[in-house]
Amino acid sequence: MPFDLRLLLTVLVAASLSGCALLGEKPAPPPAPVPVKIGLALGGGAARGFAHIGVIKALEAQGIVPDIVVGTSAGAVVGALYSSGLSGFDLQKTAMDMDEGQIGDWTLPDRGVFKGEALQNFVNRAVANRPLEKLPRSFAVVSTDLKSGESVLFRTGNTGMAVRASSAVPGVFQPVSINGRDYVDGGLVSPIPARAARSLGANFVIAVDISVKPRDARTSSTLDVLLQTFAIMGQSISRYETAEADIVIRPITAELPATDFAGRHRAVLEGEKAAAAAMPEIKDRLARLRGKPAAEMR
């Protein structure tokens, strides 16, 4: 057999054997998409909490709906109403219709100048008197055990009472007694509850930081001074908390009033603006986590 023909046959046989081997191999399966559980961590910040509503509106507009909501203080108020089934637009209407008298109940000073019962009743009416575990969306509230100083996460029981406990700024609101223990503002231990959201099973956490840097805060009243103290105390804790978040949305709140409702409309707008600015990154990260092109995200 001529040399060239033998060489050709050898090449053809080798190619055939190689093809058979390749045909026998199973291609590696594509990586399975990760089931995404979105957590929304709403931080404390008194009347600046209206900014949370703007963030929720912007997320909803893009079809991004959290599976778990965790709130501290002002974030607990907004989180409770949102988890009861209200949309972002419903929340905004509720906020615009709200009167400070609905949540203010002055009393003789006794570990606080407000009872907090009015806030509790307002929240319970808004959520149709459903307990935490009966709300349509999974919701948890962060508070502080006054005796031990430990963070406590309420997931069951009276919704309004849990929110009241989370919002009980020491010296302003009276501590809230639940099952024989006193609780105060959750911002003392968890100003932005990103860690709690992750502990409840969220694998993609969006945190909303409405706090103001101490240097930007106003201190023209007793309550301003108390809130400034909280801001100073919360600086290092907030950094620790936000490290647990995948995305941190920071509405511009330095010029917003912390102690009255005058700036609520602007607060909502600032929340929307901050969420819109973060939206490309949110979509990109969610798409990568789900194994989809970012263009498929709404």
PDB file of C-alpha atoms in Angstrom:
ATOM      1  CA  MET A   1       0.000   0.000   0.000  1.00  0.00           C
ATOM      2  CA  PRO A   2       1.476   3.343  -0.951  1.00  0.00           C
ATOM      3  CA  PHE A   3       2.788   5.365   1.948  1.00  0.00           C
ATOM      4  CA  ASP A   4       0.370   8.226   1.435  1.00  0.00           C
ATOM      5  CA  LEU A   5      -2.661   5.899   1.469  1.00  0.00           C
ATOM      6  CA  ARG A   6      -1.506   4.196   4.703  1.00  0.00           C
ATOM      7  CA  LEU A   7      -1.080   7.604   6.318  1.00  0.00           C
ATOM      8  CA  LEU A   8      -4.555   8.687   5.217  1.00  0.00           C
ATOM      9  CA  LEU A   9      -6.153   5.517   6.621  1.00  0.00           C
ATOM     10  CA  THR A  10      -4.310   5.942   9.912  1.00  0.00           C
ATOM     11  CA  VAL A  11      -5.556   9.516  10.254  1.00  0.00           C
ATOM     12  CA  LEU A  12      -9.137   8.482   9.417  1.00  0.00           C
ATOM     13  CA  VAL A  13      -9.129   5.627  11.980  1.00  0.00           C
ATOM     14  CA  ALA A  14      -7.684   7.868  14.679  1.00  0.00           C
ATOM     15  CA  ALA A  15     -10.281  10.539  13.958  1.00  0.00           C
ATOM     16  CA  SER A  16     -13.056   7.952  14.062  1.00  0.00           C
ATOM     17  CA  LEU A  17     -11.918   6.573  17.421  1.00  0.00           C
ATOM     18  CA  SER A  18     -11.579  10.069  18.823  1.00  0.00           C
ATOM     19  CA  GLY A  19     -15.100  10.931  17.644  1.00  0.00           C
ATOM     20  CA  CYS A  20     -16.498   7.809  19.303  1.00  0.00           C
ATOM     21  CA  ALA A  21     -14.846   8.763  22.564  1.00  0.00           C
ATOM     22  CA  LEU A  22     -16.256  12.253  22.385  1.00  0.00           C
ATOM     23  CA  LEU A  23     -19.721  10.947  21.566  1.00  0.00           C
ATOM     24  CA  GLY A  24     -19.568   8.692  24.598  1.00  0.00           C
ATOM     25  CA  GLU A  25     -18.837  11.582  26.978  1.00  0.00           C
ATOM     26  CA  LYS A  26     -21.746  13.412  28.607  1.00  0.00           C
ATOM     27  CA  PRO A  27     -21.468  17.188  28.535  1.00  0.00           C
ATOM     28  CA  ALA A  28     -21.194  18.839  31.940  1.00  0.00           C
ATOM     29  CA  PRO A  29     -24.630  20.015  33.106  1.00  0.00           C
ATOM     30  CA  PRO A  30     -25.069  23.776  33.392  1.00  0.00           C
ATOM     31  CA  PRO A  31     -24.960  25.109  36.947  1.00  0.00           C
ATOM     32  CA  ALA A  32     -28.375  24.983  38.592  1.00  0.00           C
ATOM     33  CA  PRO A  33     -29.929  28.408  39.204  1.00  0.00           C
ATOM     34  CA  VAL A  34     -29.848  29.500  42.815  1.00  0.00           C
ATOM     35  CA  PRO A  35     -33.288  29.978  44.400  1.00  0.00           C
ATOM     36  CA  VAL A  36     -33.143  33.638  45.333  1.00  0.00           C
ATOM     37  CA  LYS A  37     -34.710  34.790  48.582  1.00  0.00           C
ATOM     38  CA  ILE A  38     -34.653  38.588  48.794  1.00  0.00           C
ATOM     39  CA  GLY A  39     -34.453  40.251  52.188  1.00  0.00           C
ATOM     40  CA  LEU A  40     -35.275  43.928  52.747  1.00  0.00           C
ATOM     41  CA  ALA A  41     -33.716  45.467  55.863  1.00  0.00           C
ATOM     42  CA  LEU A  42     -35.280  48.808  56.828  1.00  0.00           C
ATOM     43  CA  GLY A  43     -33.246  50.886  59.263  1.00  0.00           C
ATOM     44  CA  GLY A  44     -34.206  53.390  61.925  1.00  0.00           C
ATOM     45  CA  GLY A  45     -34.215  57.158  61.583  1.00  0.00           C
ATOM     46  CA  ALA A  46     -37.352  58.681  63.123  1.00  0.00           C
ATOM     47  CA  ALA A  47     -39.442  60.736  60.649  1.00  0.00           C
ATOM     48  CA  ARG A  48     -36.855  60.097  57.940  1.00  0.00           C
ATOM     49  CA  GLY A  49     -38.434  56.646  57.756  1.00  0.00           C
ATOM     50  CA  PHE A  50     -40.777  57.944  55.056  1.00  0.00           C
ATOM     51  CA  ALA A  51     -37.812  57.471  52.705  1.00  0.00           C
ATOM     52  CA  HIS A  52     -38.367  53.713  53.020  1.00  0.00           C
ATOM     53  CA  ILE A  53     -41.646  54.159  51.161  1.00  0.00           C
ATOM     54  CA  GLY A  54     -39.864  55.660  48.160  1.00  0.00           C
ATOM     55  CA  VAL A  55     -37.429  52.747  48.080  1.00  0.00           C
ATOM     56  CA  ILE A  56     -40.278  50.233  48.164  1.00  0.00           C
ATOM     57  CA  LYS A  57     -42.081  52.073  45.343  1.00  0.00           C
ATOM     58  CA  ALA A  58     -38.967  52.003  43.152  1.00  0.00           C
ATOM     59  CA  LEU A  59     -38.331  48.300  43.811  1.00  0.00           C
ATOM     60  CA  GLU A  60     -41.941  47.393  43.042  1.00  0.00           C
ATOM     61  CA  ALA A  61     -41.815  49.360  39.786  1.00  0.00           C
ATOM     62  CA  GLN A  62     -39.052  47.004  38.638  1.00  0.00           C
ATOM     63  CA  GLY A  63     -40.807  43.847  39.824  1.00  0.00           C
ATOM     64  CA  ILE A  64     -38.433  43.375  42.757  1.00  0.00           C
ATOM     65  CA  VAL A  65     -40.478  42.129  45.707  1.00  0.00           C
ATOM     66  CA  PRO A  66     -38.793  40.956  48.925  1.00  0.00           C
ATOM     67  CA  ASP A  67     -39.546  37.581  50.466  1.00  0.00           C
ATOM     68  CA  ILE A  68     -38.486  38.724  53.935  1.00  0.00           C
ATOM     69  CA  VAL A  69     -38.790  42.154  55.530  1.00  0.00           C
ATOM     70  CA  VAL A  70     -37.032  43.142  58.757  1.00  0.00           C
ATOM     71  CA  GLY A  71     -37.475  46.526  60.391  1.00  0.00           C
ATOM     72  CA  THR A  72     -35.915  48.565  63.155  1.00  0.00           C
ATOM     73  CA  SER A  73     -37.731  51.540  64.718  1.00  0.00           C
ATOM     74  CA  ALA A  74     -39.085  53.685  61.842  1.00  0.00           C
ATOM     75  CA  GLY A  75     -38.262  50.808  59.529  1.00  0.00           C
ATOM     76  CA  ALA A  76     -40.454  48.549  61.667  1.00  0.00           C
ATOM     77  CA  VAL A  77     -43.429  50.888  61.197  1.00  0.00           C
ATOM     78  CA  VAL A  78     -43.087  50.986  57.406  1.00  0.00           C
ATOM     79  CA  GLY A  79     -42.191  47.297  57.260  1.00  0.00           C
ATOM     80  CA  ALA A  80     -45.299  46.265  59.196  1.00  0.00           C
ATOM     81  CA  LEU A  81     -47.645  48.183  56.895  1.00  0.00           C
ATOM     82  CA  TYR A  82     -45.861  46.913  53.781  1.00  0.00           C
ATOM     83  CA  SER A  83     -45.925  43.314  55.019  1.00  0.00           C
ATOM     84  CA  SER A  84     -49.659  43.615  55.689  1.00  0.00           C
ATOM     85  CA  GLY A  85     -50.211  43.794  51.938  1.00  0.00           C
ATOM     86  CA  LEU A  86     -50.049  47.520  51.198  1.00  0.00           C
ATOM     87  CA  SER A  87     -48.268  48.508  47.988  1.00  0.00           C
ATOM     88  CA  GLY A  88     -45.734  51.301  47.779  1.00  0.00           C
ATOM     89  CA  PHE A  89     -48.435  53.671  46.521  1.00  0.00           C
ATOM     90  CA  ASP A  90     -50.754  52.600  49.349  1.00  0.00           C
ATOM     91  CA  LEU A  91     -47.967  53.336  51.813  1.00  0.00           C
ATOM     92  CA  GLN A  92     -47.441  56.781  50.332  1.00  0.00           C
ATOM     93  CA  LYS A  93     -51.134  57.606  50.613  1.00  0.00           C
ATOM     94  CA  THR A  94     -51.167  56.412  54.224  1.00  0.00           C
ATOM     95  CA  ALA A  95     -48.117  58.551  54.962  1.00  0.00           C
ATOM     96  CA  MET A  96     -49.600  61.667  53.407  1.00  0.00           C
ATOM     97  CA  ASP A  97     -52.869  61.186  55.313  1.00  0.00           C
ATOM     98  CA  MET A  98     -51.119  60.502  58.616  1.00  0.00           C
ATOM     99  CA  ASP A  99     -51.341  63.043  61.404  1.00  0.00           C
ATOM    100  CA  GLU A 100     -48.754  63.258  64.163  1.00  0.00           C
ATOM    101  CA  GLY A 101     -51.574  63.164  66.693  1.00  0.00           C
ATOM    102  CA  GLN A 102     -52.334  59.604  65.599  1.00  0.00           C
ATOM    103  CA  ILE A 103     -49.108  58.320  67.120  1.00  0.00           C
ATOM    104  CA  GLY A 104     -48.414  60.879  69.871  1.00  0.00           C
ATOM    105  CA  ASP A 105     -49.828  60.218  73.331  1.00  0.00           C
ATOM    106  CA  TRP A 106     -48.249  62.504  75.908  1.00  0.00           C
ATOM    107  CA  THR A 107     -48.197  61.331  79.486  1.00  0.00           C
ATOM    108  CA  LEU A 108     -46.648  62.352  82.788  1.00  0.00           C
ATOM    109  CA  PRO A 109     -42.934  61.586  82.603  1.00  0.00           C
ATOM    110  CA  ASP A 110     -42.402  58.010  83.728  1.00  0.00           C
ATOM    111  CA  ARG A 111     -39.394  56.546  81.947  1.00  0.00           C
ATOM    112  CA  GLY A 112     -40.639  58.438  78.874  1.00  0.00           C
ATOM    113  CA  VAL A 113     -42.963  61.281  77.882  1.00  0.00           C
ATOM    114  CA  PHE A 114     -44.957  59.231  75.354  1.00  0.00           C
ATOM    115  CA  LYS A 115     -46.790  56.017  76.206  1.00  0.00           C
ATOM    116  CA  GLY A 116     -46.512  54.573  72.730  1.00  0.00           C
ATOM    117  CA  GLU A 117     -49.981  53.059  72.861  1.00  0.00           C
ATOM    118  CA  ALA A 118     -51.195  55.390  70.119  1.00  0.00           C
ATOM    119  CA  LEU A 119     -48.477  54.093  67.766  1.00  0.00           C
ATOM    120  CA  GLN A 120     -49.336  50.522  68.693  1.00  0.00           C
ATOM    121  CA  ASN A 121     -53.026  51.086  67.974  1.00  0.00           C
ATOM    122  CA  PHE A 122     -52.291  52.896  64.694  1.00  0.00           C
ATOM    123  CA  VAL A 123     -50.202  49.973  63.431  1.00  0.00           C
ATOM    124  CA  ASN A 124     -52.717  47.351  64.534  1.00  0.00           C
ATOM    125  CA  ARG A 125     -55.540  49.170  62.763  1.00  0.00           C
ATOM    126  CA  ALA A 126     -53.437  49.432  59.613  1.00  0.00           C
ATOM    127  CA  VAL A 127     -52.642  45.699  59.589  1.00  0.00           C
ATOM    128  CA  ALA A 128     -56.251  44.709  60.413  1.00  0.00           C
ATOM    129  CA  ASN A 129     -55.190  43.506  63.877  1.00  0.00           C
ATOM    130  CA  ARG A 130     -53.259  40.567  62.450  1.00  0.00           C
ATOM    131  CA  PRO A 131     -50.320  39.207  64.463  1.00  0.00           C
ATOM    132  CA  LEU A 132     -46.848  39.113  62.944  1.00  0.00           C
ATOM    133  CA  GLU A 133     -47.100  35.475  61.905  1.00  0.00           C
ATOM    134  CA  LYS A 134     -50.363  36.094  60.019  1.00  0.00           C
ATOM    135  CA  LEU A 135     -49.118  38.925  57.808  1.00  0.00           C
ATOM    136  CA  PRO A 136     -49.017  38.095  54.074  1.00  0.00           C
ATOM    137  CA  ARG A 137     -45.295  38.774  53.832  1.00  0.00           C
ATOM    138  CA  SER A 138     -42.695  37.313  56.197  1.00  0.00           C
ATOM    139  CA  PHE A 139     -41.851  40.102  58.643  1.00  0.00           C
ATOM    140  CA  ALA A 140     -39.695  40.471  61.737  1.00  0.00           C
ATOM    141  CA  VAL A 141     -39.085  43.339  64.137  1.00  0.00           C
ATOM    142  CA  VAL A 142     -35.857  44.145  65.987  1.00  0.00           C
ATOM    143  CA  SER A 143     -35.971  45.476  69.542  1.00  0.00           C
ATOM    144  CA  THR A 144     -33.585  45.711  72.494  1.00  0.00           C
ATOM    145  CA  ASP A 145     -34.021  43.926  75.802  1.00  0.00           C
ATOM    146  CA  LEU A 146     -33.588  46.757  78.312  1.00  0.00           C
ATOM    147  CA  LYS A 147     -32.209  44.516  81.048  1.00  0.00           C
ATOM    148  CA  SER A 148     -29.764  42.354  79.085  1.00  0.00           C
ATOM    149  CA  GLY A 149     -28.955  44.789  76.278  1.00  0.00           C
ATOM    150  CA  GLU A 150     -29.406  41.996  73.754  1.00  0.00           C
ATOM    151  CA  SER A 151     -31.061  42.189  70.375  1.00  0.00           C
ATOM    152  CA  VAL A 152     -34.448  40.483  70.208  1.00  0.00           C
ATOM    153  CA  LEU A 153     -36.213  39.519  66.987  1.00  0.00           C
ATOM    154  CA  PHE A 154     -40.004  39.405  67.174  1.00  0.00           C
ATOM    155  CA  ARG A 155     -41.598  37.106  64.582  1.00  0.00           C
ATOM    156  CA  THR A 156     -44.862  36.237  66.314  1.00  0.00           C
ATOM    157  CA  GLY A 157     -47.392  38.040  68.460  1.00  0.00           C
ATOM    158  CA  ASN A 158     -49.010  41.473  68.528  1.00  0.00           C
ATOM    159  CA  THR A 159     -47.721  43.398  65.511  1.00  0.00           C
ATOM    160  CA  GLY A 160     -48.405  46.870  66.899  1.00  0.00           C
ATOM    161  CA  MET A 161     -46.801  46.060  70.225  1.00  0.00           C
ATOM    162  CA  ALA A 162     -43.650  44.703  68.559  1.00  0.00           C
ATOM    163  CA  VAL A 163     -43.372  47.828  66.397  1.00  0.00           C
ATOM    164  CA  ARG A 164     -43.952  50.006  69.456  1.00  0.00           C
ATOM    165  CA  ALA A 165     -41.159  48.190  71.303  1.00  0.00           C
ATOM    166  CA  SER A 166     -38.793  48.611  68.343  1.00  0.00           C
ATOM    167  CA  SER A 167     -39.583  52.352  68.224  1.00  0.00           C
ATOM    168  CA  ALA A 168     -39.361  53.084  71.954  1.00  0.00           C
ATOM    169  CA  VAL A 169     -36.565  55.669  71.969  1.00  0.00           C
ATOM    170  CA  PRO A 170     -35.289  55.728  75.578  1.00  0.00           C
ATOM    171  CA  GLY A 171     -36.368  58.858  77.411  1.00  0.00           C
ATOM    172  CA  VAL A 172     -38.966  59.670  74.756  1.00  0.00           C
ATOM    173  CA  PHE A 173     -41.197  56.593  74.711  1.00  0.00           C
ATOM    174  CA  GLN A 174     -41.822  54.432  77.740  1.00  0.00           C
ATOM    175  CA  PRO A 175     -40.269  50.963  77.593  1.00  0.00           C
ATOM    176  CA  VAL A 176     -42.689  48.285  76.406  1.00  0.00           C
ATOM    177  CA  SER A 177     -43.368  45.315  78.650  1.00  0.00           C
ATOM    178  CA  ILE A 178     -43.835  42.009  76.811  1.00  0.00           C
ATOM    179  CA  ASN A 179     -44.059  38.752  78.748  1.00  0.00           C
ATOM    180  CA  GLY A 180     -42.522  40.348  81.809  1.00  0.00           C
ATOM    181  CA  ARG A 181     -39.522  41.929  80.083  1.00  0.00           C
ATOM    182  CA  ASP A 182     -38.981  45.556  79.075  1.00  0.00           C
ATOM    183  CA  TYR A 183     -37.978  46.455  75.531  1.00  0.00           C
ATOM    184  CA  VAL A 184     -36.707  49.658  73.916  1.00  0.00           C
ATOM    185  CA  ASP A 185     -35.634  50.922  70.496  1.00  0.00           C
ATOM    186  CA  GLY A 186     -34.016  48.329  68.252  1.00  0.00           C
ATOM    187  CA  GLY A 187     -31.631  50.952  66.905  1.00  0.00           C
ATOM    188  CA  LEU A 188     -29.510  50.575  70.039  1.00  0.00           C
ATOM    189  CA  VAL A 189     -28.302  47.172  68.861  1.00  0.00           C
ATOM    190  CA  SER A 190     -29.266  46.908  65.192  1.00  0.00           C
ATOM    191  CA  PRO A 191     -29.748  50.256  63.403  1.00  0.00           C
ATOM    192  CA  ILE A 192     -29.921  48.560  59.963  1.00  0.00           C
ATOM    193  CA  PRO A 193     -31.088  44.948  60.421  1.00  0.00           C
ATOM    194  CA  ALA A 194     -29.274  43.360  57.483  1.00  0.00           C
ATOM    195  CA  ARG A 195     -27.801  40.632  59.638  1.00  0.00           C
ATOM    196  CA  ALA A 196     -31.246  39.647  60.912  1.00  0.00           C
ATOM    197  CA  ALA A 197     -32.580  39.430  57.346  1.00  0.00           C
ATOM    198  CA  ARG A 198     -29.769  37.062  56.402  1.00  0.00           C
ATOM    199  CA  SER A 199     -30.287  34.970  59.531  1.00  0.00           C
ATOM    200  CA  LEU A 200     -33.910  34.435  58.475  1.00  0.00           C
ATOM    201  CA  GLY A 201     -32.828  32.852  55.195  1.00  0.00           C
ATOM    202  CA  ALA A 202     -32.360  35.738  52.779  1.00  0.00           C
ATOM    203  CA  ASN A 203     -29.460  35.153  50.367  1.00  0.00           C
ATOM    204  CA  PHE A 204     -29.748  38.574  48.747  1.00  0.00           C
ATOM    205  CA  VAL A 205     -30.136  41.430  51.210  1.00  0.00           C
ATOM    206  CA  ILE A 206     -31.077  44.985  50.282  1.00  0.00           C
ATOM    207  CA  ALA A 207     -30.486  47.309  53.228  1.00  0.00           C
ATOM    208  CA  VAL A 208     -31.877  50.832  53.479  1.00  0.00           C
ATOM    209  CA  ASP A 209     -29.817  53.229  55.575  1.00  0.00           C
ATOM    210  CA  ILE A 210     -31.722  56.408  56.457  1.00  0.00           C
ATOM    211  CA  SER A 211     -29.380  57.468  59.235  1.00  0.00           C
ATOM    212  CA  VAL A 212     -27.596  60.803  59.247  1.00  0.00           C
ATOM    213  CA  LYS A 213     -23.911  61.195  59.962  1.00  0.00           C
ATOM    214  CA  PRO A 214     -23.477  62.902  63.325  1.00  0.00           C
ATOM    215  CA  ARG A 215     -21.735  65.903  61.782  1.00  0.00           C
ATOM    216  CA  ASP A 216     -24.792  66.580  59.589  1.00  0.00           C
ATOM    217  CA  ALA A 217     -27.410  66.315  62.327  1.00  0.00           C
ATOM    218  CA  ARG A 218     -29.299  69.175  63.927  1.00  0.00           C
ATOM    219  CA  THR A 219     -29.413  69.499  67.709  1.00  0.00           C
ATOM    220  CA  SER A 220     -31.904  72.282  68.324  1.00  0.00           C
ATOM    221  CA  SER A 221     -34.230  70.351  70.655  1.00  0.00           C
ATOM    222  CA  THR A 222     -34.072  67.738  73.397  1.00  0.00           C
ATOM    223  CA  LEU A 223     -35.268  65.070  70.991  1.00  0.00           C
ATOM    224  CA  ASP A 224     -32.653  66.153  68.434  1.00  0.00           C
ATOM    225  CA  VAL A 225     -29.967  65.655  71.072  1.00  0.00           C
ATOM    226  CA  LEU A 226     -31.269  62.180  71.880  1.00  0.00           C
ATOM    227  CA  LEU A 227     -31.320  61.218  68.223  1.00  0.00           C
ATOM    228  CA  GLN A 228     -27.833  62.652  67.766  1.00  0.00           C
ATOM    229  CA  THR A 229     -26.692  60.420  70.611  1.00  0.00           C
ATOM    230  CA  PHE A 230     -28.207  57.451  68.781  1.00  0.00           C
ATOM    231  CA  ALA A 231     -26.406  58.469  65.591  1.00  0.00           C
ATOM    232  CA  ILE A 232     -23.058  58.631  67.369  1.00  0.00           C
ATOM    233  CA  MET A 233     -23.609  55.278  69.074  1.00  0.00           C
ATOM    234  CA  GLY A 234     -24.827  53.648  65.887  1.00  0.00           C
ATOM    235  CA  GLN A 235     -21.941  54.544  63.593  1.00  0.00           C
ATOM    236  CA  SER A 236     -19.757  51.504  64.192  1.00  0.00           C
ATOM    237  CA  ILE A 237     -22.731  49.150  64.591  1.00  0.00           C
ATOM    238  CA  SER A 238     -24.135  50.321  61.254  1.00  0.00           C
ATOM    239  CA  ARG A 239     -20.868  49.550  59.468  1.00  0.00           C
ATOM    240  CA  TYR A 240     -20.927  46.063  60.946  1.00  0.00           C
ATOM    241  CA  GLU A 241     -24.555  45.565  59.911  1.00  0.00           C
ATOM    242  CA  THR A 242     -24.240  46.846  56.348  1.00  0.00           C
ATOM    243  CA  ALA A 243     -21.333  44.466  55.741  1.00  0.00           C
ATOM    244  CA  GLU A 244     -23.997  41.733  55.779  1.00  0.00           C
ATOM    245  CA  ALA A 245     -25.941  43.371  52.941  1.00  0.00           C
ATOM    246  CA  ASP A 246     -25.464  42.816  49.207  1.00  0.00           C
ATOM    247  CA  ILE A 247     -26.806  46.280  48.379  1.00  0.00           C
ATOM    248  CA  VAL A 248     -27.053  49.323  50.637  1.00  0.00           C
ATOM    249  CA  ILE A 249     -29.410  52.103  49.546  1.00  0.00           C
ATOM    250  CA  ARG A 250     -28.707  55.434  51.215  1.00  0.00           C
ATOM    251  CA  PRO A 251     -31.325  58.136  50.616  1.00  0.00           C
ATOM    252  CA  ILE A 252     -30.015  61.657  51.164  1.00  0.00           C
ATOM    253  CA  THR A 253     -31.578  62.525  54.507  1.00  0.00           C
ATOM    254  CA  ALA A 254     -29.262  65.119  56.077  1.00  0.00           C
ATOM    255  CA  GLU A 255     -31.655  67.994  55.381  1.00  0.00           C
ATOM    256  CA  LEU A 256     -34.799  66.093  56.284  1.00  0.00           C
ATOM    257  CA  PRO A 257     -36.431  66.750  59.661  1.00  0.00           C
ATOM    258  CA  ALA A 258     -36.072  63.868  62.084  1.00  0.00           C
ATOM    259  CA  THR A 259     -38.660  64.971  64.599  1.00  0.00           C
ATOM    260  CA  ASP A 260     -41.711  66.046  62.573  1.00  0.00           C
ATOM    261  CA  PHE A 261     -43.600  65.070  59.454  1.00  0.00           C
ATOM    262  CA  ALA A 262     -42.984  68.245  57.465  1.00  0.00           C
ATOM    263  CA  GLY A 263     -40.515  66.610  55.112  1.00  0.00           C
ATOM    264  CA  ARG A 264     -42.376  63.371  54.453  1.00  0.00           C
ATOM    265  CA  HIS A 265     -43.060  64.047  50.762  1.00  0.00           C
ATOM    266  CA  ARG A 266     -39.425  64.921  50.119  1.00  0.00           C
ATOM    267  CA  ALA A 267     -38.331  61.866  52.110  1.00  0.00           C
ATOM    268  CA  VAL A 268     -40.368  59.600  49.822  1.00  0.00           C
ATOM    269  CA  LEU A 269     -38.796  61.250  46.763  1.00  0.00           C
ATOM    270  CA  GLU A 270     -35.285  60.851  48.175  1.00  0.00           C
ATOM    271  CA  GLY A 271     -35.986  57.165  48.744  1.00  0.00           C
ATOM    272  CA  GLU A 272     -37.136  56.745  45.150  1.00  0.00           C
ATOM    273  CA  LYS A 273     -34.077  58.577  43.797  1.00  0.00           C
ATOM    274  CA  ALA A 274     -31.624  56.547  45.853  1.00  0.00           C
ATOM    275  CA  ALA A 275     -33.240  53.246  44.856  1.00  0.00           C
ATOM    276  CA  ALA A 276     -33.280  54.253  41.176  1.00  0.00           C
ATOM    277  CA  ALA A 277     -29.562  55.030  41.350  1.00  0.00           C
ATOM    278  CA  ALA A 278     -28.869  51.591  42.825  1.00  0.00           C
ATOM    279  CA  MET A 279     -31.195  49.740  40.428  1.00  0.00           C
ATOM    280  CA  PRO A 280     -28.633  48.774  37.727  1.00  0.00           C
ATOM    281  CA  GLU A 281     -26.434  47.101  40.343  1.00  0.00           C
ATOM    282  CA  ILE A 282     -29.417  45.411  42.006  1.00  0.00           C
ATOM    283  CA  LYS A 283     -30.591  43.992  38.675  1.00  0.00           C
ATOM    284  CA  ASP A 284     -27.110  42.868  37.677  1.00  0.00           C
ATOM    285  CA  ARG A 285     -26.455  41.053  40.939  1.00  0.00           C
ATOM    286  CA  LEU A 286     -29.859  39.406  41.001  1.00  0.00           C
ATOM    287  CA  ALA A 287     -29.442  38.272  37.396  1.00  0.00           C
ATOM    288  CA  ARG A 288     -26.056  36.735  38.122  1.00  0.00           C
ATOM    289  CA  LEU A 289     -27.419  34.992  41.197  1.00  0.00           C
ATOM    290  CA  ARG A 290     -30.297  33.581  39.152  1.00  0.00           C
ATOM    291  CA  GLY A 291     -28.042  32.639  36.248  1.00  0.00           C
ATOM    292  CA  LYS A 292     -29.876  34.880  33.809  1.00  0.00           C
ATOM    293  CA  PRO A 293     -28.740  37.758  31.578  1.00  0.00           C
ATOM    294  CA  ALA A 294     -29.362  41.098  33.262  1.00  0.00           C
ATOM    295  CA  ALA A 295     -31.474  42.115  30.236  1.00  0.00           C
ATOM    296  CA  GLU A 296     -34.108  39.583  31.304  1.00  0.00           C
ATOM    297  CA  MET A 297     -34.679  41.454  34.551  1.00  0.00           C
ATOM    298  CA  ARG A 298     -37.554  43.883  34.335  1.00  0.00           C
TER     299      ARG A 298
END
